[in-house]
Each structure stands twice: as C-alpha cells, then as structure tokens.
PDB file of C-alpha atoms and ligand atoms in Angstrom:
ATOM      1  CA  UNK M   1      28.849  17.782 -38.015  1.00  0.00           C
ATOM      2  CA  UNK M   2      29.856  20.813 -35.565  1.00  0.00           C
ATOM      3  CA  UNK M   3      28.047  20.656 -32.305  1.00  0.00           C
ATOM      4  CA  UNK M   4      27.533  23.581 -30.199  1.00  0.00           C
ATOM      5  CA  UNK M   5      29.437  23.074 -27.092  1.00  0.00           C
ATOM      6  CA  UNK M   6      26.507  24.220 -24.986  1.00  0.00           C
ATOM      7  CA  UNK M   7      23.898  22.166 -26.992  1.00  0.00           C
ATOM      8  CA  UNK M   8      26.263  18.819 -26.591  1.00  0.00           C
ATOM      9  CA  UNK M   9      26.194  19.801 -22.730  1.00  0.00           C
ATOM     10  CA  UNK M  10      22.148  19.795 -22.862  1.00  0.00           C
ATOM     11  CA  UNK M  11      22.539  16.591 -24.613  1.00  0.00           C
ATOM     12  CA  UNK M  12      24.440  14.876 -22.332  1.00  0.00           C
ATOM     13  CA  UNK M  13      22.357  16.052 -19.410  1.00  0.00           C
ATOM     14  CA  UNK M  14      19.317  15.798 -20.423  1.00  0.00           C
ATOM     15  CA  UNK M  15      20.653  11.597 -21.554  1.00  0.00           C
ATOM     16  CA  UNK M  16      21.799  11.496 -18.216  1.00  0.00           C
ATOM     17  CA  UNK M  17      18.832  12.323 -16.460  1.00  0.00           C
ATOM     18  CA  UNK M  18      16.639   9.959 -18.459  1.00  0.00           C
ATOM     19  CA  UNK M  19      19.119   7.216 -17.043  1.00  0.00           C
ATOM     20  CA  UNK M  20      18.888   8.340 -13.870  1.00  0.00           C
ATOM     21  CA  UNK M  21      15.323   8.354 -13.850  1.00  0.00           C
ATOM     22  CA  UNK M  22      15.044   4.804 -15.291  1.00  0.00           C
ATOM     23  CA  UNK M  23      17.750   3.513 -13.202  1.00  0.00           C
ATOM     24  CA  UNK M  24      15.282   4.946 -10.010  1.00  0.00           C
ATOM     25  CA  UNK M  25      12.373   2.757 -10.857  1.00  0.00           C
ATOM     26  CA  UNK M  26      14.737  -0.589 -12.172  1.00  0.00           C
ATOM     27  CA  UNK M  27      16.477  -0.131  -8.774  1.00  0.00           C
ATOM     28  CA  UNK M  28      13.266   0.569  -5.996  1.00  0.00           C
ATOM     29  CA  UNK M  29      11.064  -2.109  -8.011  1.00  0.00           C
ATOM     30  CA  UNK M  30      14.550  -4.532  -7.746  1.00  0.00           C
ATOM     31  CA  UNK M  31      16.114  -3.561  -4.337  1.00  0.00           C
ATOM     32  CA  UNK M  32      12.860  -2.746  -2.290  1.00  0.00           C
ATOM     33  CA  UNK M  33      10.088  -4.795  -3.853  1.00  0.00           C
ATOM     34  CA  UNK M  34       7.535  -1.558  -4.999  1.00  0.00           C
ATOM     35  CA  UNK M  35       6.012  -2.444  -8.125  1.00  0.00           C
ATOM     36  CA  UNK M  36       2.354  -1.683  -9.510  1.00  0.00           C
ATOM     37  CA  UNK M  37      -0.603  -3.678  -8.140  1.00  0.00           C
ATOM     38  CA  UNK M  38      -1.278  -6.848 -10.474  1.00  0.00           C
ATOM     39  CA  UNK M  39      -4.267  -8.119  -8.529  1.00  0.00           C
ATOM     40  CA  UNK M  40      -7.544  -7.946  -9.900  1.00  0.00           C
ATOM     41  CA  UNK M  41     -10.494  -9.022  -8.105  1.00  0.00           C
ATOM     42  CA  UNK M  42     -14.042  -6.973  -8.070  1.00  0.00           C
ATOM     43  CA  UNK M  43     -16.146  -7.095  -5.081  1.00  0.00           C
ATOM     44  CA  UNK M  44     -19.964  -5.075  -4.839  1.00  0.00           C
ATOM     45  CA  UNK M  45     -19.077  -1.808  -2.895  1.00  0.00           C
ATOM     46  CA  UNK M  46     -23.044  -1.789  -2.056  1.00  0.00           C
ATOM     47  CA  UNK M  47     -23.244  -5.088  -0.455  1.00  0.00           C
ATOM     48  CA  UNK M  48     -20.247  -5.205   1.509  1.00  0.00           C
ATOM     49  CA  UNK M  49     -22.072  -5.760   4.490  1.00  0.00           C
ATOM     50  CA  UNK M  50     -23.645  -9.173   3.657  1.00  0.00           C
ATOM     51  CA  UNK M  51     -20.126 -10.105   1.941  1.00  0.00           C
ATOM     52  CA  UNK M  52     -18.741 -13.515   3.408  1.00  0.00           C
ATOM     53  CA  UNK M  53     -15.447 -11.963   3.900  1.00  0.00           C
ATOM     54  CA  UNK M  54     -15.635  -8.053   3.939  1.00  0.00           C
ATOM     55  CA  UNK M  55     -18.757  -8.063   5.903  1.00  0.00           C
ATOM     56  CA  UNK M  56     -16.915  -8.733   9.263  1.00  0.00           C
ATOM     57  CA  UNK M  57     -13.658  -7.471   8.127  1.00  0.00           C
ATOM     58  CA  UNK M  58     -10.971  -9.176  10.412  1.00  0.00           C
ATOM     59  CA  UNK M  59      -7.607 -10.503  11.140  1.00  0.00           C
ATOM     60  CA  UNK M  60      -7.646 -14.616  10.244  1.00  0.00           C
ATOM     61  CA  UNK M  61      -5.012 -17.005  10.181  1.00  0.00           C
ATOM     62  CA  UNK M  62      -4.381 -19.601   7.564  1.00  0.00           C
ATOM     63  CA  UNK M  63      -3.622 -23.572   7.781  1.00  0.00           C
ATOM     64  CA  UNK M  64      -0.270 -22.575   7.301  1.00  0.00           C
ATOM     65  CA  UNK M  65       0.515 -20.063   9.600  1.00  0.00           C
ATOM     66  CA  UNK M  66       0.016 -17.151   7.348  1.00  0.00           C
ATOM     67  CA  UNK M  67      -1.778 -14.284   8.308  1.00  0.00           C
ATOM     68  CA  UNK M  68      -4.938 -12.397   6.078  1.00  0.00           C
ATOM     69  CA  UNK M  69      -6.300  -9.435   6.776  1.00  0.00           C
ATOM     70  CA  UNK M  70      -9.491  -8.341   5.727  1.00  0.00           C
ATOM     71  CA  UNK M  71     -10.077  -4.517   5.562  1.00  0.00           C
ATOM     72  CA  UNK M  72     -13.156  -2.200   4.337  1.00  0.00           C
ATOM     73  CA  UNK M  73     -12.250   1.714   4.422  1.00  0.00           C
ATOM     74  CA  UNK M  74     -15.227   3.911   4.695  1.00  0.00           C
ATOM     75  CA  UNK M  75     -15.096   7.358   5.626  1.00  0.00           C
ATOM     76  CA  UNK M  76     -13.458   8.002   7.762  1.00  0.00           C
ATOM     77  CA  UNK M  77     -11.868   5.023   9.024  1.00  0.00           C
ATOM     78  CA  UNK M  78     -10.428   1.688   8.499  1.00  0.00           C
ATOM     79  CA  UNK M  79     -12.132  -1.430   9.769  1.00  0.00           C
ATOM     80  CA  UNK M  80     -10.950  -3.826  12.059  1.00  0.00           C
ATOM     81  CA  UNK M  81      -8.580  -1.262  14.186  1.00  0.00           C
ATOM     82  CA  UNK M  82      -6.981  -1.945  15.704  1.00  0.00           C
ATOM     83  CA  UNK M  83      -5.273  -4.873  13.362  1.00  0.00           C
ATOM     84  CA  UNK M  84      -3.622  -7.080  15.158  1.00  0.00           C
ATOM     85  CA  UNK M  85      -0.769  -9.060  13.279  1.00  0.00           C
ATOM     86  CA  UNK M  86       2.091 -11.218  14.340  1.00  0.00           C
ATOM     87  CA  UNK M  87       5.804 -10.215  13.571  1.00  0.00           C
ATOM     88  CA  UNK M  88       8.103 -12.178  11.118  1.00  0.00           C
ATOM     89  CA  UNK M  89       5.069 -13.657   9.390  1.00  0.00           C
ATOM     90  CA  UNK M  90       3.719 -13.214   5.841  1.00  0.00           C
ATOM     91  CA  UNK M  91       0.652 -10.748   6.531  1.00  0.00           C
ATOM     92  CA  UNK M  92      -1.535 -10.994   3.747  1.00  0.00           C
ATOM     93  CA  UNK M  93      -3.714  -7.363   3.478  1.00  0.00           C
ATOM     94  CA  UNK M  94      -7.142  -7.831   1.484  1.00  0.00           C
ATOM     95  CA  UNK M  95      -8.447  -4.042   1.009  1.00  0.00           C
ATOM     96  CA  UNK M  96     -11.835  -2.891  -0.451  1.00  0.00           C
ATOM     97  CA  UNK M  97     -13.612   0.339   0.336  1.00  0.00           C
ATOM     98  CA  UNK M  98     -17.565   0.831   0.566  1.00  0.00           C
ATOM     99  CA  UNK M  99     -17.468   4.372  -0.616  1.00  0.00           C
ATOM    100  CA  UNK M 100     -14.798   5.849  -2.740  1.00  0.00           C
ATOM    101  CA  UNK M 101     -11.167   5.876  -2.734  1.00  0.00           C
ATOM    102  CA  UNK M 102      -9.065   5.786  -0.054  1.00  0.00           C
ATOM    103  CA  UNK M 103      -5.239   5.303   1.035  1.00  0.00           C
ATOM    104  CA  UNK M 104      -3.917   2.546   3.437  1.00  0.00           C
ATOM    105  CA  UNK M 105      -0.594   2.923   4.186  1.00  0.00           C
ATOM    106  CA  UNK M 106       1.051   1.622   6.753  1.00  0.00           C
ATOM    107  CA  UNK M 107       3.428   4.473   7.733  1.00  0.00           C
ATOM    108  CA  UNK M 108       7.551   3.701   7.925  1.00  0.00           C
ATOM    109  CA  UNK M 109       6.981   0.438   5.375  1.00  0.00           C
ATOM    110  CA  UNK M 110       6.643  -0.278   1.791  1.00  0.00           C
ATOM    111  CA  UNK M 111       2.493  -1.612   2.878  1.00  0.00           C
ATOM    112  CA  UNK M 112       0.913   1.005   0.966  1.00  0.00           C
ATOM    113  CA  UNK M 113      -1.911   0.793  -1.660  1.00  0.00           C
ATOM    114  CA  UNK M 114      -5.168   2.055  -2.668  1.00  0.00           C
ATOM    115  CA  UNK M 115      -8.632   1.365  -1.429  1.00  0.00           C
ATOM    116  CA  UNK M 116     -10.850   1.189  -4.623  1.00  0.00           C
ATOM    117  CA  UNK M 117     -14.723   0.734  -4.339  1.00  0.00           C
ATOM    118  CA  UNK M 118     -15.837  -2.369  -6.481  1.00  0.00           C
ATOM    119  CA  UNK M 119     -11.479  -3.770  -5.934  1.00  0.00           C
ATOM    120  CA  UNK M 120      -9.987  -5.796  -4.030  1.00  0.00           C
ATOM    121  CA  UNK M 121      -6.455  -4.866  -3.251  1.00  0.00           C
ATOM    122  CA  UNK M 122      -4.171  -6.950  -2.029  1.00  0.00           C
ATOM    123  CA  UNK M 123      -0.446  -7.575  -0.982  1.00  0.00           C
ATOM    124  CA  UNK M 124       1.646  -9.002   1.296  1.00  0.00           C
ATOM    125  CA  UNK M 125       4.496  -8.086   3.465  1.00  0.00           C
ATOM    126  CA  UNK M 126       6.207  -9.172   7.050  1.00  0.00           C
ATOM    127  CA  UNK M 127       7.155  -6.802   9.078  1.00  0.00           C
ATOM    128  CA  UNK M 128       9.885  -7.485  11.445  1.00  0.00           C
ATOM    129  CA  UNK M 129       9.843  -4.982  14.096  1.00  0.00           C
ATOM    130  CA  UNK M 130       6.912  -5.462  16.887  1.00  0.00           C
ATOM    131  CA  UNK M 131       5.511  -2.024  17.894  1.00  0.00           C
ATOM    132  CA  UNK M 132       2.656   0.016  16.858  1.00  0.00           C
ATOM    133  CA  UNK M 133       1.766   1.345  13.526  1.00  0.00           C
ATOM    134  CA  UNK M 134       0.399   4.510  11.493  1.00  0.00           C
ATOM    135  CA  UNK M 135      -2.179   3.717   9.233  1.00  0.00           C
ATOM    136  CA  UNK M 136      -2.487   6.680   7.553  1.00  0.00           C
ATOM    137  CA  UNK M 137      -5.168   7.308   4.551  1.00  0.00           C
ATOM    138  CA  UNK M 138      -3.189   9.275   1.412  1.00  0.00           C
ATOM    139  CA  UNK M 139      -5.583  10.040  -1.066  1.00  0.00           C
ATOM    140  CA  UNK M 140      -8.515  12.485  -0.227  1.00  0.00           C
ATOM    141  CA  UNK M 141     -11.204  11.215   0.816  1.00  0.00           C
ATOM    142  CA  UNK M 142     -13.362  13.741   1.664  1.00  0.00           C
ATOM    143  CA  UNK M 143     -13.546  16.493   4.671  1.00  0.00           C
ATOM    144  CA  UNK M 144     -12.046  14.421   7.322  1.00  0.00           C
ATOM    145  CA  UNK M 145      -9.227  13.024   5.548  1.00  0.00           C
ATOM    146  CA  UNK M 146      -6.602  14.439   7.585  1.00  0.00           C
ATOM    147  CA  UNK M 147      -8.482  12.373  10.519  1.00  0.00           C
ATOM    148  CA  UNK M 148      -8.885   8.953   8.740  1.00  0.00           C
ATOM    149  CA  UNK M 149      -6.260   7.260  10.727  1.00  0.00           C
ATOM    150  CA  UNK M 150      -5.708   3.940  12.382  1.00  0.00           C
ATOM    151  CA  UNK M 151      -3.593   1.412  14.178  1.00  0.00           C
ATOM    152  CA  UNK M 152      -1.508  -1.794  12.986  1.00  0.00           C
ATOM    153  CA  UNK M 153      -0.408  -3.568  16.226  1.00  0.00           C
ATOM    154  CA  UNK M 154       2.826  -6.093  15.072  1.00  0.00           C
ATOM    155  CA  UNK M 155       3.287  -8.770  18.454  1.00  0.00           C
ATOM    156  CA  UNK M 156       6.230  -9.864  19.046  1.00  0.00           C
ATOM    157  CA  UNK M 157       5.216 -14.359  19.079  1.00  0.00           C
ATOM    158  CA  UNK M 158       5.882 -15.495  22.033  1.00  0.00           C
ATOM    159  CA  UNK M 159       8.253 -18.645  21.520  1.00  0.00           C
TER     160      UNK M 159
HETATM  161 CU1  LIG J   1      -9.859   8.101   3.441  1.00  0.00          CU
HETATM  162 CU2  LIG J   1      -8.567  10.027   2.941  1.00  0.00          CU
END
C-alpha cells in the first residue's frame, strides 16, 4: 500500500502527540501526586451552621500529630482565615461550601480542589516551606470572585 509522504507525516504526528499527551497525565499523576478527587462524603449545605464539624470550621490536631482542617467557603470568603498549620506535617484539608461552588487553592502547591455544596472535599498534603500563603478561589463564584481570597499561615515548629 503507497502512502502519501505528507499523509504518513500527519500520521506520525498526530501518533506522537497522542503519546505525548498520555505520557503528560501518566507522568504529573506519577511524579507530582495530582490525580482526581476519590472522596465522597455529602454534608447538608443548608445546615452547615449547626454541623458538629463545619459549623465552627477550624484548624484541629489529631492524637497523632496530624493536622485537619475544617473549611466552609461562602461568598466571598473562606472560613477560618487565617489557617494556621504547622510545617512538615500531614495537613489534612476538609472543604464544603454553603452556597455554590467555589475554588481553594492554595497558590505555589499542588493543594487545590473544589468547594462543592452538599461535598465534602478532602486531601492532604505537607508543605515544607514556613511562610504565608495565597488562597486563591478559581472557579467563579459570583461578582466578587476576583476578591474571594485568603491566607494559609505554615509555622515553622519550634523544636
Ligand atoms: Cu468563590 Cu470564586
């Protein structure tokens, strides 16, 4: 069978590009640990504020040392914030929202995921480098979006 140069060029690019593609998601879920959500846990968005846990929203620490975080996003903020959370310690985030959907991402790390009314979201990372934080909302929200902002404070532990 006689190819068309130009055609078997297409061929192999268009190959190459699916391998590329699929090589970029093997290699970011592998190398830097982003993969879809797999939690599932619902939560009423209309009585959030008698909730045991996301009715005072807050920063608690575990038996083990761990670290969970509790967070409701409302428009047009995140509550506690500031969150305060040790370095070099598994920081578990618990995320619901009591209106609709917002962002929570934690600006210059792989914390990042959606706050779904009626969800809980959660995930956990440790982040390494004291300092102060971005929290940044990425999905819009409604008129103030762009302001819906706040603060993730990572202490260095004292020894
Ligand atoms: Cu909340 Cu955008």
């Amino acid at each position: 069978m006689n190819v068309e140069l130009y055609e078997r060029i297409w061929m192999w690019a268009a190959g190459g590009l699916l391998l590329l593609f699929l090589g970029a998601i093997f290699l970011t879920a592998g190398l830097q640990a982003i993969q879809p959500p797999s939690h599932i846990e619902t939560v009423d968005p209309t009585a959030l504020a008698t909730h045991p846990e996301f009715g005072t929203p807050a920063v608690k620490t575990r038996a083990d040392g761990s670290v969970v975080v509790s967070v409701v996003a409302q428009m047009f903020s995140f509550s506690p914030d500031p969150i305060e959370v040790p370095a070099n310690r598994p920081v578990t985030f618990r995320l619901t929202s009591a209106d609709v959907i917002h962002g929570f991402e934690v600006v210059g790390t792989n914390a990042n995921a959606m706050a779904i009314p009626g969800y809980v979201s959660q995930f956990t990372v440790t982040f390494n480098e004291p300092g102060e934080y971005l929290i940044g909302c990425n999905e819009y929200c409604g008129t103030m979006h762009h302001n819906m902002v706040g603060k993730l404070i990572v202490k260095k532990e004292s020894p």
